[in-house]
Amino acid sequence: MHIALQGALIGLLVGVVMFVTDYMIIKKGVAERAKRRGRAPEMEGTERERMKTLFRYVIFLPAGGAFLFWLIWG
């Protein structure tokens, strides 16, 4: 397997793990806050922005991983 492809796959894996972990942490916080306030769980604007920002980062992570792997080991 080409080294750049390995880097892209590793970058994709790291990105997905980061995104899922962050989503679960935010979801837990939203549920706890909703329980305290007695309302339905709903993400606030800052939490939505945090998820959008992380998603944009995750999109470019595989390309960055592929480039770095190619640059270092290729």
XYZ file of C-alpha atoms in Angstrom:
74
model
C 0.000 0.000 0.000
C 1.318 3.415 -0.927
C 2.587 5.462 2.007
C 0.379 8.463 1.170
C -2.690 6.210 1.194
C -1.678 4.888 4.597
C -1.340 8.446 5.866
C -4.753 9.373 4.494
C -6.398 6.360 6.107
C -4.722 7.042 9.446
C -5.736 10.697 9.219
C -9.309 9.675 8.452
C -9.370 7.286 11.395
C -7.982 9.887 13.788
C -10.471 12.460 12.512
C -13.471 10.171 12.904
C -12.404 9.187 16.422
C -11.936 12.862 17.365
C -15.310 13.851 15.941
C -17.255 10.995 17.549
C -15.577 11.526 20.927
C -16.241 15.260 20.901
C -19.853 14.697 19.805
C -20.444 12.272 22.659
C -18.931 14.672 25.204
C -21.066 17.561 23.949
C -24.186 15.382 23.861
C -23.610 14.333 27.473
C -23.184 17.951 28.571
C -26.346 19.008 26.740
C -28.326 16.200 28.390
C -27.044 17.137 31.858
C -27.854 20.811 31.324
C -31.338 19.965 30.030
C -31.984 17.762 33.040
C -30.975 20.559 35.438
C -33.162 23.107 33.661
C -36.076 20.733 33.057
C -36.127 21.364 29.309
C -35.661 19.337 26.168
C -32.000 18.721 25.210
C -30.811 21.273 22.663
C -27.333 22.329 21.578
C -26.426 25.962 22.086
C -24.769 28.102 19.440
C -21.259 27.669 20.814
C -21.615 23.904 20.799
C -22.885 23.913 17.214
C -19.979 26.139 16.165
C -17.534 23.828 17.943
C -18.899 20.846 16.016
C -18.768 22.739 12.702
C -15.183 23.810 13.332
C -14.108 20.291 14.257
C -15.885 18.877 11.174
C -14.021 21.296 8.904
C -10.751 20.254 10.546
C -11.574 16.562 10.123
C -12.241 17.075 6.403
C -8.651 18.226 5.833
C -6.993 15.769 8.221
C -6.706 12.854 5.719
C -5.061 15.104 3.111
C -2.672 16.450 5.726
C -1.856 12.939 6.924
C -1.210 11.771 3.387
C 1.072 14.731 2.717
C 3.030 14.293 5.949
C 3.466 10.549 5.465
C 4.617 11.130 1.874
C 6.970 13.913 2.966
C 8.547 11.969 5.851
C 8.544 8.358 4.668
C 7.923 8.672 0.947
